[in-house]
C-alpha atoms as one frame of an Amber mdcrd trajectory, in Angstrom:
protein
  -0.317  10.282  -7.364   2.813   7.802  -7.781   1.876   5.148  -5.289   4.111
   1.822  -4.665   3.783  -1.001  -2.141   6.828  -3.048  -1.660   6.064  -6.511
  -0.413   7.813  -9.620   1.009   8.518 -12.389  -1.310   9.866 -14.637   1.237
   6.882 -14.633   3.491   4.372 -14.715   0.300   2.724 -11.289   0.769   2.038
 -11.126  -3.216  -1.867 -11.742  -2.485  -1.981  -8.838   0.041  -0.301  -6.740
  -1.960  -2.152  -7.338  -5.350  -5.468  -7.220  -3.257  -4.537  -3.810  -2.134
  -3.515  -2.786  -5.943  -6.755  -3.624  -7.217  -8.642  -1.561  -4.311  -6.494
   1.209  -4.712  -7.138   1.124  -9.215 -10.731   0.219  -8.349 -11.097   3.572
  -6.313  -8.303   6.346  -7.507  -7.807   4.963 -11.114  -4.247   4.721 -10.791
  -2.116   1.671 -10.190   0.598   1.221  -7.924   3.431  -0.200  -8.679   4.748
  -3.553  -7.048   8.016  -4.142  -5.340   9.303  -7.135  -4.484  11.132  -6.676
  -1.170  12.810  -9.173   2.038  12.533  -9.236   5.614   8.704  -8.974   6.341
   8.183  -5.991   4.568   4.773  -4.500   3.323   5.226  -0.770   2.755   3.075
   1.877   0.878   4.479   4.896  -0.576   2.843   7.744  -1.779   5.330  10.119
  -4.110   8.355   8.901  -2.595   6.959   9.314   1.120   6.397   6.148   3.296
   2.619   6.042   4.414   1.959   2.671   5.913   4.680   0.184   7.227   4.232
  -2.911   8.572   7.981  -3.051  10.018   6.857   0.027  12.120   3.199  -0.988
  13.450   3.923  -4.392  13.460   0.590  -5.474  11.652  -0.944  -5.222   8.062
  -2.983  -2.508   6.968  -6.702  -3.157   8.276  -9.493  -3.034   5.628  -9.342
   0.604   3.972  -6.848   1.977   6.099  -4.595   2.952   2.889  -7.616   3.727
   0.942  -8.272   6.366   3.627  -5.285   7.648   3.927  -4.862   8.077   0.105
  -8.416   9.636   0.127  -7.500  12.424   3.041  -4.220  13.262   0.535  -6.670
  13.422  -2.404  -8.775  15.734  -0.328  -6.116  17.865   1.052  -4.067  18.714
  -2.650
């Protein structure tokens, strides 16, 4: 499972990205790659497929939202 979190450096989303990375690492035993971005992005990809986009939804993920998506993926595969 290859996970990446792209976060906006201009708007200071690093702490949100670090918090999500820690939660994913704790729950799934894999450490997501953090990618610096701009323009208000907060995007999460799984195996190069976008699974969460702040740009598309206009919000940050709800608590455990990304983790639940990842859990569903693990269950299916």
